[in-house]
Amino acid sequence: MYVIKEKSFLASNVARFVIEAPFIAPKRQPGNFIILRVNPKGERIPITLVDSNPDDGTITIIVQGIGKTTKELLTKNVGDTLPDIVGPLGNPTPILEKKTVVCIGGGVGTAELLPITKALFENGCKIFSIIGGRTKELVILEEEMKQYSEQLFITTDDGSYGRKGIVTDPLKEILSSGTKIDAVYAIGPLPMMKAVADVTRETGIKTYVSLNTIMVDGTGMCGGCRVTVGGQLKFACVDGPEFDGHQVDFDELMMRNKSYADKERLALEQFEHKDGACKLENVR
Amino acid sequence: MNALKPSERMKIPRNHAFEQSPEERIHNFKEVSLGFDETLALTEASRCLECKNAVCIEGCPVNVDIKSFIQLVTEKKYVEAVQKIRESNYLPAICGRVCPQEEQCEKVCTLGKKHEPVAIGKLERFVADYEMKAGAFITPVIEEKRKEKVAVVGSGPSGLTCAAELAKKGYQVTIFEALHEVGGVLRYGIPEFRLPREILDLEVERIRGLGVSIYTNFVVGRTATVDELFNDWGFSAVFLGTGAGTPHFMGIPGENLNGVYSANEFLTRVNLMKAYKFPDYDTPIRLGKEVAVIGGGNTAMDGVRTARRLGAEKAYLIYRRSRSEMPARLEEIHHAEEEGIEFILLTNPVRIIGNEKKNVVAIECQRMELGEPDASGRRRPVPIPNSEFVLNVQTVIEAVGQSPNPIIQATTPGLETTKKGTVIADETQLTKRKGVFAGGDLTRGGATVILAMRDGKTAASAIHNYLQNLHS
């Protein structure tokens, strides 16, 4: 059993959990993820590891309540346990040394970007960071990102914080400013990563994207996470989750991720209105 | 002793187990075969000729003393009978259900030369179930506790067997399982209608009862490497039984459309995650009214029969050779036919067709004919020109083979593999790496439960020898 040791909200629908997972904590590297279940009838969902503490055997994740499972997870509190966590899974992110890079996070994707940014910083990289969200509340981890960044740009779709616009706007400015950029790391919703890859494609700048796919086991067994990368069949869980953004068939992946849209809606409705009461009222 | 003369025994026709009717069972996931009752079991056991040279024992991959256990059945000593089996096979309730007896013990049964062979598998199942219902199982006494620790990676049939054998010898055994439940392919692959989960759970509990500890949610190669198991965890030997879990895809256009599954994913969602109980269980599955399963092995049969139970109105099995080349067990082919599965034989898919939303709407196939035998000895299917046709389906499930998961091989220096990705092991199941043994589908690439168990058993005695010599 995996005990929740800490919980705090970064936004009304985004929480940070510190969870006891003594075997996983010492093995985590930036880019690794876990698969967890929230109840004994639960589905297995992949969540990227944000941090870990090998000394006290804990791992840190940041979760946005989107579907049934993530919303149920947000109802869990300190002292509650999760039945299953397995990991660390996936390949660690390639961390460059003493290079100039742009780190781009969209929404809760910034949580996955943070450990990579930190590792790049510790490896002597000069980092330009861009974090964005639909609205002010969804711009997370600003202070944490700032401490590793030469410069930090913030965008919101509605202009409620930072600049109005999307993350590719500052990216284009950085690229046209004459600064030599060696690589771009982008993590966020698929349309955002696709847009970033489209911007950097012509420049030939290596662009790492971290793919969030449908997944069951996370160890290469189901093939549900398959993506087309450079015309080749790849499994995001064991071949990724990072891939060369210029090679990924984003359109196919976006369609694949909608496979269970109707079922996901049904599960969520059932969860939110079980016993006639809205379950999410006691989230906070 | 059997009072009947051999000539009288030969006159008794082979008995058939009770089964759920096809009309009933396609609406549930309960076990198809209901097994023998005592009367049928006694009649069936009385058919055994008690041959001096009991070739059935040789026909069994783990050499169960079949002759003796059947004699005990005739004496109504059912618990003693299952104990006799357990001397060579720690999982009789499982083997009695999923072993391909028609290829093994029953294939060589003397009675089968002129008549039908003794239903050894169903008798095995009967005594195992009898013991379970009677609550008569007794955990074997472990005479000598040993201090050496052995790690068993994977909790499928090879791992469970290896763990049980080593625990009986007194070793401190720990099983590491990647999934959240124990059993490997017995859990995620084989459907409940062939192997009820209570049976599997009970067998696993009995293995725990031998003092074996089991870590679930532990991926060797990720959570800890094989080197770390030796150096940090203090294990003296490691058995790898991680199976062949990586699904193959055909490589035809349209495979990434929504509605295309590997059989592994489809079966895992249903068997392990219980997607057939969605939304009570969280894991969803999508299934069209018309479903095509590609392949001719047991996994394909499991997939297509599962699709039928989930409500597919048309469940097709598309196989590129003819019925006689199908690798699936005869019993499963027979059950599939009874359940209204439509076999489309000598046919190979060439393309999966999707709509604008990238959902599967059809599959295009071509007809095949059989040419010269290939390396496997089976006649090679050859496409017939201009024989293409389109079949409307909304779900496609590919059961076209699996290879070993590469995580452990990639993280264990010195472990050599073949081109197919299987781990190389000698006749004692020793790999090229000192102290590391391997078996089951990881070394075979896709075989049966019983062969995996044999490997686990062979490895257990080799590990015992290895650890004995380590200290002498």
PDB file of C-alpha atoms in Angstrom, chain B residues 121-264:
ATOM      1  CA  GLY B 121      -6.987 -34.045 -17.959  1.00  0.00           C
ATOM      2  CA  LYS B 122     -10.567 -34.145 -16.773  1.00  0.00           C
ATOM      3  CA  LEU B 123      -9.635 -36.682 -14.090  1.00  0.00           C
ATOM      4  CA  GLU B 124      -6.810 -34.440 -12.931  1.00  0.00           C
ATOM      5  CA  ARG B 125      -9.251 -31.579 -12.697  1.00  0.00           C
ATOM      6  CA  PHE B 126     -11.773 -33.725 -10.841  1.00  0.00           C
ATOM      7  CA  VAL B 127      -9.398 -34.707  -8.055  1.00  0.00           C
ATOM      8  CA  ALA B 128      -8.024 -31.167  -7.744  1.00  0.00           C
ATOM      9  CA  ASP B 129     -11.551 -29.747  -7.467  1.00  0.00           C
ATOM     10  CA  TYR B 130     -12.563 -32.504  -5.066  1.00  0.00           C
ATOM     11  CA  GLU B 131      -9.722 -31.615  -2.738  1.00  0.00           C
ATOM     12  CA  MET B 132     -10.634 -27.946  -2.960  1.00  0.00           C
ATOM     13  CA  LYS B 133     -14.295 -28.510  -2.144  1.00  0.00           C
ATOM     14  CA  ALA B 134     -13.381 -30.862   0.684  1.00  0.00           C
ATOM     15  CA  GLY B 135     -10.865 -28.353   2.043  1.00  0.00           C
ATOM     16  CA  ALA B 136      -8.458 -31.253   2.212  1.00  0.00           C
ATOM     17  CA  PHE B 137      -5.325 -29.494   0.992  1.00  0.00           C
ATOM     18  CA  ILE B 138      -2.385 -29.852   3.331  1.00  0.00           C
ATOM     19  CA  THR B 139       0.626 -27.585   2.906  1.00  0.00           C
ATOM     20  CA  PRO B 140       3.714 -29.770   2.489  1.00  0.00           C
ATOM     21  CA  VAL B 141       6.040 -29.812   5.468  1.00  0.00           C
ATOM     22  CA  ILE B 142       9.343 -28.128   4.715  1.00  0.00           C
ATOM     23  CA  GLU B 143      11.910 -30.299   6.398  1.00  0.00           C
ATOM     24  CA  GLU B 144      15.023 -28.212   6.128  1.00  0.00           C
ATOM     25  CA  LYS B 145      15.055 -24.413   6.161  1.00  0.00           C
ATOM     26  CA  ARG B 146      17.891 -22.955   4.131  1.00  0.00           C
ATOM     27  CA  LYS B 147      19.268 -19.464   4.406  1.00  0.00           C
ATOM     28  CA  GLU B 148      19.860 -18.740   0.714  1.00  0.00           C
ATOM     29  CA  LYS B 149      17.496 -16.315  -0.956  1.00  0.00           C
ATOM     30  CA  VAL B 150      16.265 -16.903  -4.493  1.00  0.00           C
ATOM     31  CA  ALA B 151      14.487 -14.289  -6.609  1.00  0.00           C
ATOM     32  CA  VAL B 152      11.829 -15.409  -9.063  1.00  0.00           C
ATOM     33  CA  VAL B 153      10.952 -12.785 -11.653  1.00  0.00           C
ATOM     34  CA  GLY B 154       7.439 -13.112 -13.030  1.00  0.00           C
ATOM     35  CA  SER B 155       4.512 -14.926 -11.433  1.00  0.00           C
ATOM     36  CA  GLY B 156       3.275 -16.888 -14.432  1.00  0.00           C
ATOM     37  CA  PRO B 157       3.340 -20.694 -14.645  1.00  0.00           C
ATOM     38  CA  SER B 158       7.139 -21.036 -14.799  1.00  0.00           C
ATOM     39  CA  GLY B 159       7.745 -18.618 -11.934  1.00  0.00           C
ATOM     40  CA  LEU B 160       5.049 -20.075  -9.687  1.00  0.00           C
ATOM     41  CA  THR B 161       6.347 -23.600 -10.258  1.00  0.00           C
ATOM     42  CA  CYS B 162       9.975 -22.648  -9.725  1.00  0.00           C
ATOM     43  CA  ALA B 163       9.051 -20.768  -6.541  1.00  0.00           C
ATOM     44  CA  ALA B 164       7.013 -23.684  -5.188  1.00  0.00           C
ATOM     45  CA  GLU B 165       9.747 -26.243  -5.874  1.00  0.00           C
ATOM     46  CA  LEU B 166      12.456 -24.102  -4.287  1.00  0.00           C
ATOM     47  CA  ALA B 167      10.300 -23.260  -1.279  1.00  0.00           C
ATOM     48  CA  LYS B 168       9.654 -26.974  -0.727  1.00  0.00           C
ATOM     49  CA  LYS B 169      13.416 -27.460  -0.674  1.00  0.00           C
ATOM     50  CA  GLY B 170      13.603 -24.849   2.092  1.00  0.00           C
ATOM     51  CA  TYR B 171      14.913 -21.804   0.225  1.00  0.00           C
ATOM     52  CA  GLN B 172      13.796 -18.245   0.971  1.00  0.00           C
ATOM     53  CA  VAL B 173      11.924 -17.376  -2.207  1.00  0.00           C
ATOM     54  CA  THR B 174      10.637 -13.990  -3.335  1.00  0.00           C
ATOM     55  CA  ILE B 175       8.527 -13.527  -6.459  1.00  0.00           C
ATOM     56  CA  PHE B 176       8.615 -10.163  -8.239  1.00  0.00           C
ATOM     57  CA  GLU B 177       5.585  -9.392 -10.397  1.00  0.00           C
ATOM     58  CA  ALA B 178       5.219  -6.314 -12.612  1.00  0.00           C
ATOM     59  CA  LEU B 179       1.420  -6.190 -12.628  1.00  0.00           C
ATOM     60  CA  HIS B 180      -0.765  -5.497  -9.609  1.00  0.00           C
ATOM     61  CA  GLU B 181      -2.043  -9.064  -9.488  1.00  0.00           C
ATOM     62  CA  VAL B 182      -0.282 -12.409  -9.444  1.00  0.00           C
ATOM     63  CA  GLY B 183      -0.415 -15.093 -12.130  1.00  0.00           C
ATOM     64  CA  GLY B 184       1.088 -13.615 -15.279  1.00  0.00           C
ATOM     65  CA  VAL B 185      -0.570 -14.999 -18.386  1.00  0.00           C
ATOM     66  CA  LEU B 186      -2.884 -17.097 -16.209  1.00  0.00           C
ATOM     67  CA  ARG B 187      -4.278 -13.783 -14.951  1.00  0.00           C
ATOM     68  CA  TYR B 188      -4.139 -11.371 -17.881  1.00  0.00           C
ATOM     69  CA  GLY B 189      -4.244 -13.788 -20.804  1.00  0.00           C
ATOM     70  CA  ILE B 190      -6.368 -16.856 -20.144  1.00  0.00           C
ATOM     71  CA  PRO B 191     -10.037 -15.904 -19.773  1.00  0.00           C
ATOM     72  CA  GLU B 192     -12.092 -16.747 -16.729  1.00  0.00           C
ATOM     73  CA  PHE B 193     -14.305 -19.032 -18.786  1.00  0.00           C
ATOM     74  CA  ARG B 194     -11.313 -21.355 -19.167  1.00  0.00           C
ATOM     75  CA  LEU B 195      -9.670 -20.754 -15.796  1.00  0.00           C
ATOM     76  CA  PRO B 196     -11.845 -19.307 -13.026  1.00  0.00           C
ATOM     77  CA  ARG B 197     -10.026 -16.764 -10.902  1.00  0.00           C
ATOM     78  CA  GLU B 198     -10.929 -18.517  -7.630  1.00  0.00           C
ATOM     79  CA  ILE B 199      -8.817 -21.452  -8.815  1.00  0.00           C
ATOM     80  CA  LEU B 200      -5.871 -19.236  -9.653  1.00  0.00           C
ATOM     81  CA  ASP B 201      -6.222 -17.283  -6.399  1.00  0.00           C
ATOM     82  CA  LEU B 202      -6.258 -20.508  -4.434  1.00  0.00           C
ATOM     83  CA  GLU B 203      -3.161 -21.886  -6.144  1.00  0.00           C
ATOM     84  CA  VAL B 204      -1.355 -18.600  -5.504  1.00  0.00           C
ATOM     85  CA  GLU B 205      -2.382 -18.709  -1.830  1.00  0.00           C
ATOM     86  CA  ARG B 206      -0.979 -22.225  -1.581  1.00  0.00           C
ATOM     87  CA  ILE B 207       2.325 -20.972  -2.924  1.00  0.00           C
ATOM     88  CA  ARG B 208       2.333 -18.183  -0.357  1.00  0.00           C
ATOM     89  CA  GLY B 209       1.560 -20.923   2.157  1.00  0.00           C
ATOM     90  CA  LEU B 210       4.955 -22.434   1.397  1.00  0.00           C
ATOM     91  CA  GLY B 211       6.519 -19.240   2.743  1.00  0.00           C
ATOM     92  CA  VAL B 212       7.067 -17.576  -0.632  1.00  0.00           C
ATOM     93  CA  SER B 213       6.820 -13.803  -0.478  1.00  0.00           C
ATOM     94  CA  ILE B 214       5.392 -11.958  -3.451  1.00  0.00           C
ATOM     95  CA  TYR B 215       6.018  -8.352  -4.435  1.00  0.00           C
ATOM     96  CA  THR B 216       3.501  -7.071  -6.972  1.00  0.00           C
ATOM     97  CA  ASN B 217       4.019  -3.738  -8.791  1.00  0.00           C
ATOM     98  CA  PHE B 218       7.707  -4.524  -9.128  1.00  0.00           C
ATOM     99  CA  VAL B 219       9.288  -4.374 -12.584  1.00  0.00           C
ATOM    100  CA  VAL B 220      12.677  -6.058 -12.546  1.00  0.00           C
ATOM    101  CA  GLY B 221      14.860  -4.012 -14.860  1.00  0.00           C
ATOM    102  CA  ARG B 222      13.189  -0.808 -13.677  1.00  0.00           C
ATOM    103  CA  THR B 223      12.324  -0.958  -9.974  1.00  0.00           C
ATOM    104  CA  ALA B 224      15.502  -2.994  -9.434  1.00  0.00           C
ATOM    105  CA  THR B 225      17.879  -4.580 -11.916  1.00  0.00           C
ATOM    106  CA  VAL B 226      19.051  -8.202 -11.791  1.00  0.00           C
ATOM    107  CA  ASP B 227      22.450  -6.936 -10.625  1.00  0.00           C
ATOM    108  CA  GLU B 228      20.775  -5.089  -7.766  1.00  0.00           C
ATOM    109  CA  LEU B 229      18.862  -8.234  -6.787  1.00  0.00           C
ATOM    110  CA  PHE B 230      22.225  -9.942  -6.295  1.00  0.00           C
ATOM    111  CA  ASN B 231      24.209  -7.056  -4.846  1.00  0.00           C
ATOM    112  CA  ASP B 232      21.732  -4.978  -2.858  1.00  0.00           C
ATOM    113  CA  TRP B 233      18.958  -7.423  -2.087  1.00  0.00           C
ATOM    114  CA  GLY B 234      21.201 -10.367  -1.267  1.00  0.00           C
ATOM    115  CA  PHE B 235      19.766 -12.977  -3.586  1.00  0.00           C
ATOM    116  CA  SER B 236      22.052 -15.902  -4.406  1.00  0.00           C
ATOM    117  CA  ALA B 237      20.263 -16.951  -7.595  1.00  0.00           C
ATOM    118  CA  VAL B 238      17.648 -15.494  -9.925  1.00  0.00           C
ATOM    119  CA  PHE B 239      15.039 -17.247 -12.061  1.00  0.00           C
ATOM    120  CA  LEU B 240      13.604 -15.238 -14.944  1.00  0.00           C
ATOM    121  CA  GLY B 241      10.137 -16.225 -16.057  1.00  0.00           C
ATOM    122  CA  THR B 242       8.865 -13.022 -17.597  1.00  0.00           C
ATOM    123  CA  GLY B 243       7.125 -14.664 -20.522  1.00  0.00           C
ATOM    124  CA  ALA B 244       6.573 -13.375 -24.021  1.00  0.00           C
ATOM    125  CA  GLY B 245       4.509 -10.302 -23.440  1.00  0.00           C
ATOM    126  CA  THR B 246       5.353  -7.992 -26.317  1.00  0.00           C
ATOM    127  CA  PRO B 247       2.629  -8.249 -28.940  1.00  0.00           C
ATOM    128  CA  HIS B 248       3.386  -8.463 -32.640  1.00  0.00           C
ATOM    129  CA  PHE B 249       1.449  -6.485 -35.189  1.00  0.00           C
ATOM    130  CA  MET B 250       1.021  -7.529 -38.809  1.00  0.00           C
ATOM    131  CA  GLY B 251       2.408  -4.319 -40.237  1.00  0.00           C
ATOM    132  CA  ILE B 252      -0.532  -3.655 -42.555  1.00  0.00           C
ATOM    133  CA  PRO B 253      -2.056  -0.206 -43.202  1.00  0.00           C
ATOM    134  CA  GLY B 254      -4.685   0.964 -40.710  1.00  0.00           C
ATOM    135  CA  GLU B 255      -3.350  -0.788 -37.610  1.00  0.00           C
ATOM    136  CA  ASN B 256      -3.342   2.388 -35.531  1.00  0.00           C
ATOM    137  CA  LEU B 257      -7.004   3.147 -36.198  1.00  0.00           C
ATOM    138  CA  ASN B 258      -9.332   3.281 -33.204  1.00  0.00           C
ATOM    139  CA  GLY B 259     -10.766  -0.155 -32.662  1.00  0.00           C
ATOM    140  CA  VAL B 260      -7.603  -2.152 -33.411  1.00  0.00           C
ATOM    141  CA  TYR B 261      -6.243  -4.076 -30.449  1.00  0.00           C
ATOM    142  CA  SER B 262      -3.437  -6.477 -29.818  1.00  0.00           C
ATOM    143  CA  ALA B 263      -4.949  -9.607 -28.302  1.00  0.00           C
ATOM    144  CA  ASN B 264      -2.806  -8.839 -25.259  1.00  0.00           C
TER     145      ASN B 264
END
